[in-house]
mmCIF file of C-alpha atoms in Angstrom:
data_model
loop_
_atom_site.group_PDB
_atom_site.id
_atom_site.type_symbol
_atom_site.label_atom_id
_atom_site.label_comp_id
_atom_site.label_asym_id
_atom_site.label_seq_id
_atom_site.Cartn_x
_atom_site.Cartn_y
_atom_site.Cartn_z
ATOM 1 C CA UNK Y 1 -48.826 53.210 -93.591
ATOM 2 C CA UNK Y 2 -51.236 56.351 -93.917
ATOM 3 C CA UNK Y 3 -48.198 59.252 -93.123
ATOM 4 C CA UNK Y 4 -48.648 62.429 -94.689
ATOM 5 C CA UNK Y 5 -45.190 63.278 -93.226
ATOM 6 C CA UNK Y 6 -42.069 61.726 -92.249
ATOM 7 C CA UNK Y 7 -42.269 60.272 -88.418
ATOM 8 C CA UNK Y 8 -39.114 61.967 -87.522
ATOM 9 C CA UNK Y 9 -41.232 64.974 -88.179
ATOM 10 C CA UNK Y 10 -44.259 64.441 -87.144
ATOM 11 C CA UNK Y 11 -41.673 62.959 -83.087
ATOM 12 C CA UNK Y 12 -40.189 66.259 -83.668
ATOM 13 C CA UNK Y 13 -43.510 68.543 -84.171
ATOM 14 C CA UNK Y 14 -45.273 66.897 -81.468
ATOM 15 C CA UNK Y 15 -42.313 66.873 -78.898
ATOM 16 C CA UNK Y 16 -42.085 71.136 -79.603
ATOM 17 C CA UNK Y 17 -46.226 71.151 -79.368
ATOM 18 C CA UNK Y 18 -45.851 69.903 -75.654
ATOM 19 C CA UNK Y 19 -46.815 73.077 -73.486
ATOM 20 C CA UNK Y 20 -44.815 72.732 -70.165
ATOM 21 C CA UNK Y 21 -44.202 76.576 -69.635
ATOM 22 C CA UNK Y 22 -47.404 77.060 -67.501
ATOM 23 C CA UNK Y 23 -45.930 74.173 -65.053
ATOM 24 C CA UNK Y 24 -42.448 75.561 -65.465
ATOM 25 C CA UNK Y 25 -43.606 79.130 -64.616
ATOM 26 C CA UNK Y 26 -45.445 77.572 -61.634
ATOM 27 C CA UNK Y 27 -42.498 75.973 -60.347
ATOM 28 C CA UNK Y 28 -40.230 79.525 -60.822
ATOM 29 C CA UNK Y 29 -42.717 81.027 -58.845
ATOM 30 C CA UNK Y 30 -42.770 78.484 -55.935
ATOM 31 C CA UNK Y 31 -39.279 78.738 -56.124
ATOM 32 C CA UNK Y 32 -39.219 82.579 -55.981
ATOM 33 C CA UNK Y 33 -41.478 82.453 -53.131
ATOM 34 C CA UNK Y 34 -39.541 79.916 -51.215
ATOM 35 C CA UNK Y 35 -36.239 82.327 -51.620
ATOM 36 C CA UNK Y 36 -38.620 85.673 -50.794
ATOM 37 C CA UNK Y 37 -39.697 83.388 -47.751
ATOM 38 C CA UNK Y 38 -36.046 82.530 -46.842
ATOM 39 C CA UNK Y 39 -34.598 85.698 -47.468
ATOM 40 C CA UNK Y 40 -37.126 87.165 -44.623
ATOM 41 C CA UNK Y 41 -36.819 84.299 -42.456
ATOM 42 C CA UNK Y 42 -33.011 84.980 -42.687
ATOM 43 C CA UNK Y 43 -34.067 89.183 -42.211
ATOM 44 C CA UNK Y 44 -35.602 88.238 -38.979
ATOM 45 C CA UNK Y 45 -33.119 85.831 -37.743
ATOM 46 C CA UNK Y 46 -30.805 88.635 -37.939
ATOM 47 C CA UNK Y 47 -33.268 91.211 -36.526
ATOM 48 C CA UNK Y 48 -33.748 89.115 -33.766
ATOM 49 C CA UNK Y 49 -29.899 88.352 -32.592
ATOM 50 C CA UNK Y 50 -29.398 92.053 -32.936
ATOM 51 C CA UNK Y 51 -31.909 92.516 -30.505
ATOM 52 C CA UNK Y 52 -30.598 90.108 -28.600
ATOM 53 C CA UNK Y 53 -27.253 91.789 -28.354
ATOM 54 C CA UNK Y 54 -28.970 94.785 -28.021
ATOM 55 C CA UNK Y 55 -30.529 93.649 -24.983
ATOM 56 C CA UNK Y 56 -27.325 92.029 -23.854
ATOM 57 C CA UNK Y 57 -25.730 95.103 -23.654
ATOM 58 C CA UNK Y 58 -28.446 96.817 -21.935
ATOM 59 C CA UNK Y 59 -28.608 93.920 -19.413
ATOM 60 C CA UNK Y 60 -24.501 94.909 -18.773
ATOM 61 C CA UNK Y 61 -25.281 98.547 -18.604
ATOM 62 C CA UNK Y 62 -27.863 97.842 -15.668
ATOM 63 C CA UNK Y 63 -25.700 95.761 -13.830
ATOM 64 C CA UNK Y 64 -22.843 97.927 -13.597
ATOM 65 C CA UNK Y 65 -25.419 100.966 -12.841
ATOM 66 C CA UNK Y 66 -26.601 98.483 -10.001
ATOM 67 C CA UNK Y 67 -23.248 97.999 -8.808
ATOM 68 C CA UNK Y 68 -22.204 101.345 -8.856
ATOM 69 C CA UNK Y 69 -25.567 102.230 -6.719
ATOM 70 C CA UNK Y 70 -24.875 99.883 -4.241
ATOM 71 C CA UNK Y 71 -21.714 101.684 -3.266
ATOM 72 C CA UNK Y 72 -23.301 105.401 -3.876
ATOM 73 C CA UNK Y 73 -26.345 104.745 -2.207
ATOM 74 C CA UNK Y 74 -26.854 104.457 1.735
ATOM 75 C CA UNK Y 75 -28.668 100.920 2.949
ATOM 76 C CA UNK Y 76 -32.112 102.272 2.874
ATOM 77 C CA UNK Y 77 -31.720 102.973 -0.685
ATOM 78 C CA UNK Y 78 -30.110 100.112 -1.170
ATOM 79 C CA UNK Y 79 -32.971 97.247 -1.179
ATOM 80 C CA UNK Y 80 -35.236 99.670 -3.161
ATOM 81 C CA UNK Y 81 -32.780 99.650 -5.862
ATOM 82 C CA UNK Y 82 -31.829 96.155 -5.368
ATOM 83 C CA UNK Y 83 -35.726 95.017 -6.023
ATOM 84 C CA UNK Y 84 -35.777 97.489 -8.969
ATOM 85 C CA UNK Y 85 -32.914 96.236 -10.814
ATOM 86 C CA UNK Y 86 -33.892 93.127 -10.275
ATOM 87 C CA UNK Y 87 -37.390 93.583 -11.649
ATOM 88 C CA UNK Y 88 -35.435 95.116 -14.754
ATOM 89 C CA UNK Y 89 -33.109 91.661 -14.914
ATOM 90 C CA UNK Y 90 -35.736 89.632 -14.695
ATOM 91 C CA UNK Y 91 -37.666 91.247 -17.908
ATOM 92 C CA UNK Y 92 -34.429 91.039 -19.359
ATOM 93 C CA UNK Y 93 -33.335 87.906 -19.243
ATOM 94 C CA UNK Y 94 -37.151 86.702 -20.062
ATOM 95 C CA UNK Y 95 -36.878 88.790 -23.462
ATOM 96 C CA UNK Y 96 -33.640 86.993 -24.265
ATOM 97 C CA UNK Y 97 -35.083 83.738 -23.485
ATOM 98 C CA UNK Y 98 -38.017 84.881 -25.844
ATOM 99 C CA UNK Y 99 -36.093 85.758 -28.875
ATOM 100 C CA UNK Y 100 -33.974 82.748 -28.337
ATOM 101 C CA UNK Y 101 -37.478 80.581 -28.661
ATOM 102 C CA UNK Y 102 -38.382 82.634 -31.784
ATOM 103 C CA UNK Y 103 -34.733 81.995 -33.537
ATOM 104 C CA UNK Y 104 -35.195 78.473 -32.469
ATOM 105 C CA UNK Y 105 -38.507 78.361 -34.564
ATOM 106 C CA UNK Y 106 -37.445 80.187 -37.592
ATOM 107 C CA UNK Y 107 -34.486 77.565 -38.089
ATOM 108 C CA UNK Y 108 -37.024 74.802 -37.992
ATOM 109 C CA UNK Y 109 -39.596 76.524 -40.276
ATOM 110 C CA UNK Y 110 -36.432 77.151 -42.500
ATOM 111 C CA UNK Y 111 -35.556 73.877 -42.713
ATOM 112 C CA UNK Y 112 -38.793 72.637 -43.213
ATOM 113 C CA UNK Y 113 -38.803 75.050 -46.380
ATOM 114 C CA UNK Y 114 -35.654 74.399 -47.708
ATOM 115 C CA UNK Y 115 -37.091 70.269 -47.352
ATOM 116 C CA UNK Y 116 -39.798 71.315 -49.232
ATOM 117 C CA UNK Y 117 -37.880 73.096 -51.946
ATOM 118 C CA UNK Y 118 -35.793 69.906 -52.514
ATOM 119 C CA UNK Y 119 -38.793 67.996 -52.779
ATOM 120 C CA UNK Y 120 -40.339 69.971 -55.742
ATOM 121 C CA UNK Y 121 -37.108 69.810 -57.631
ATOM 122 C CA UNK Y 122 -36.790 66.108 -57.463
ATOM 123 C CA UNK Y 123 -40.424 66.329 -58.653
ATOM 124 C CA UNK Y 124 -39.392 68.315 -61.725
ATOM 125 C CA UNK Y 125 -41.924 70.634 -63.784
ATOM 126 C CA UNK Y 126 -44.882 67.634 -63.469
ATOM 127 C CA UNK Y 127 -45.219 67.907 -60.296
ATOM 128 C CA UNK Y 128 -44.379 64.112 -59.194
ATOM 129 C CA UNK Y 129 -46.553 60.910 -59.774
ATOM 130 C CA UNK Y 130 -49.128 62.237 -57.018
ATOM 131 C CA UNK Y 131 -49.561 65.675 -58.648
ATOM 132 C CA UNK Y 132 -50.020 64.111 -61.989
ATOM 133 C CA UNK Y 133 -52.988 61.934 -60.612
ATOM 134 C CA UNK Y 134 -54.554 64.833 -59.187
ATOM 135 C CA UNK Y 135 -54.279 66.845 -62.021
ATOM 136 C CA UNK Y 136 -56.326 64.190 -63.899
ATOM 137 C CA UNK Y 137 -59.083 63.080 -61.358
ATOM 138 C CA UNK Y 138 -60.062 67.172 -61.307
ATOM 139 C CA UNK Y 139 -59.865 67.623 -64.865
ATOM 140 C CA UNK Y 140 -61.939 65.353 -67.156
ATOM 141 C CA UNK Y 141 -60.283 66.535 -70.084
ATOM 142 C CA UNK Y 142 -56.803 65.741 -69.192
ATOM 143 C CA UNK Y 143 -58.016 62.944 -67.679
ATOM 144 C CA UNK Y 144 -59.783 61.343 -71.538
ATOM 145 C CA UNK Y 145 -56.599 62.216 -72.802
ATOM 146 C CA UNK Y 146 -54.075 60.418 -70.558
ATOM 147 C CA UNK Y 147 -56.880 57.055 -71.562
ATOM 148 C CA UNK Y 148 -56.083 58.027 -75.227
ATOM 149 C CA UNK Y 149 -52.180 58.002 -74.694
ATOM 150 C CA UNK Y 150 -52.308 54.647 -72.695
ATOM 151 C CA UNK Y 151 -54.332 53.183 -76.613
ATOM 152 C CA UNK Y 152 -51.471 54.885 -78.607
ATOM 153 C CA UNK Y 153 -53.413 58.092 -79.211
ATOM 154 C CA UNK Y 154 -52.158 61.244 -78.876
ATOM 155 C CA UNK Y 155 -54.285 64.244 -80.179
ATOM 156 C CA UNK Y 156 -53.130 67.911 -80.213
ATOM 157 C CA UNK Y 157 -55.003 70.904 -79.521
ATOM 158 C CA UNK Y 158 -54.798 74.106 -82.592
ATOM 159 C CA UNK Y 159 -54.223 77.458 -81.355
ATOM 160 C CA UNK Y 160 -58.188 77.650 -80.131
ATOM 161 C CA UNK Y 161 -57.368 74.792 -78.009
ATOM 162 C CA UNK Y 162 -59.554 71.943 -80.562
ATOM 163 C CA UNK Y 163 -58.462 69.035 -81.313
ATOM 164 C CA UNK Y 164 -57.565 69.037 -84.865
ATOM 165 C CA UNK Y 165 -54.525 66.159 -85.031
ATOM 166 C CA UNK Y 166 -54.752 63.005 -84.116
ATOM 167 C CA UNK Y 167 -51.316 60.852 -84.237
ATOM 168 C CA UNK Y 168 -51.840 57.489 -83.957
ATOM 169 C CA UNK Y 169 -49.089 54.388 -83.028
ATOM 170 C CA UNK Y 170 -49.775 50.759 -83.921
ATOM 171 C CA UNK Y 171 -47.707 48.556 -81.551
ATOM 172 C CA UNK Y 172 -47.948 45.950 -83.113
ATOM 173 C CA UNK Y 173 -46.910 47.060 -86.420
ATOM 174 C CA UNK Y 174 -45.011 49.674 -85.064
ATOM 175 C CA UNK Y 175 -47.013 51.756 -87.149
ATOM 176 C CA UNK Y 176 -47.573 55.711 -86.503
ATOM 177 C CA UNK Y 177 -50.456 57.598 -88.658
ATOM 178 C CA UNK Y 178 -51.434 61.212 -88.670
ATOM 179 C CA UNK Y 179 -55.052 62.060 -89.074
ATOM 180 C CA UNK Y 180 -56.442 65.365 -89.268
ATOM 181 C CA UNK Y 181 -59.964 65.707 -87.893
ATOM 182 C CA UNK Y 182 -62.810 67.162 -89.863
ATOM 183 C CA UNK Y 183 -65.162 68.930 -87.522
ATOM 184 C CA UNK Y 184 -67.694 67.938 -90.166
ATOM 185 C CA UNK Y 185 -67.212 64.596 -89.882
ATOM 186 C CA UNK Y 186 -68.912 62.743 -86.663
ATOM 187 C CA UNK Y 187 -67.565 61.705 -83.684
ATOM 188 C CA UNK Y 188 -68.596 57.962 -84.567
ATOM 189 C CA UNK Y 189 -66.734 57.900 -87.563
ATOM 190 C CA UNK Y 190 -63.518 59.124 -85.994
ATOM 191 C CA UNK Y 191 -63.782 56.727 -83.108
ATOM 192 C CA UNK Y 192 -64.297 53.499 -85.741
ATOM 193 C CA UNK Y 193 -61.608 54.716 -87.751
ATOM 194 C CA UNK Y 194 -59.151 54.802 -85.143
ATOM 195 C CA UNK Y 195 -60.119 50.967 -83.336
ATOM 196 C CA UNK Y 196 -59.518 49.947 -86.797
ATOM 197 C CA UNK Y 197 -56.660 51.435 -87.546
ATOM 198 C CA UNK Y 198 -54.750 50.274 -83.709
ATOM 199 C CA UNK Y 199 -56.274 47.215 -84.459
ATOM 200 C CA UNK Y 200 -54.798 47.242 -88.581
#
């Protein structure tokens, strides 16, 4: 075996190297969205029934004004009023039946939301199976290093984001080796020494 370090340290170091915060912070922020959306969704819902009871009341109001006009009023005033207050009923009711049709909508798109929600938590910080694919047909880099993972190769970036470590495991000697890359040294070189080291 070539270690330069014991594999419980070198599982260890490479499990802390993982970078997930950029998908976790994504995820936070979907979330935080969702709730800002919900929250408002809720704000309106509540806007709206108030308006609805607003309008409720006002609808009361102008039938007791029309009531008590039909018995001030003589009969030639009467059908004037009559048409009037019905005109007024008529917008009424439609504005009820309006801001019953936009509640109605706001619970579906609510529920639709809070589907949607559950759906990226079963998903977790990758993103799902379907995410994960995407993420590595549009990127070329992630996508060579998911092929290197599925040979037993897992390489890790420094803090300038080059490749510097390469760990890798021998399955069938159930073998793990550390090699630290030498930008001096050619790309050839490394790529021999690896077949023949999975290959060992």
């Amino acid at each position: 075996m070539l270690l330069d370090e014991d594999p419980k340290v070198l599982i260890s170091e490479t499990i802390t190297n993982f970078n997930i915060g950029p998908d976790k912070g994504a995820l936070s922020r979907i979330n935080e969205s969702l709730s800002t959306l919900q929250e408002t969704r809720a704000d309106r819902m509540r806007e709206s029934e108030n308006a609805l009871r607003k309008l409720s009341r006002n609808l009361q109001t102008l039938n007791n004004q029309h009531r008590e006009t039909v018995l001030s009023q003589n009969q030639s005033n009467h059908v004037v009023e009559i048409s009037e207050l019905d005109t007024k009923k008529f917008r009424t009711a439609k504005a009820v039946n309006d801001l019953e049709s936009e509640n109605e909508r706001l619970e579906t798109e609510l529920e639709a939301l809070k589907m949607r929600l559950a759906e990226l938590e079963a998903q977790g910080a990758e993103g799902g199976e379907v995410a994960r694919r995407e993420r590595e047909a549009d990127d070329p880099t992630v996508l060579r290093l998911a092929i290197y993972r599925r040979l037993g190769i897992e390489a890790e970036p420094d803090a300038d984001g080059n490749f510097t470590k390469a760990i890798i495991r021998n399955s069938k000697k159930g073998d793990v080796h550390v090699v630290n890359m030498d930008p001096r040294m050619s790309k050839q070189f490394y790529a021999s020494y690896f077949w023949q080291t999975m290959e060992g």
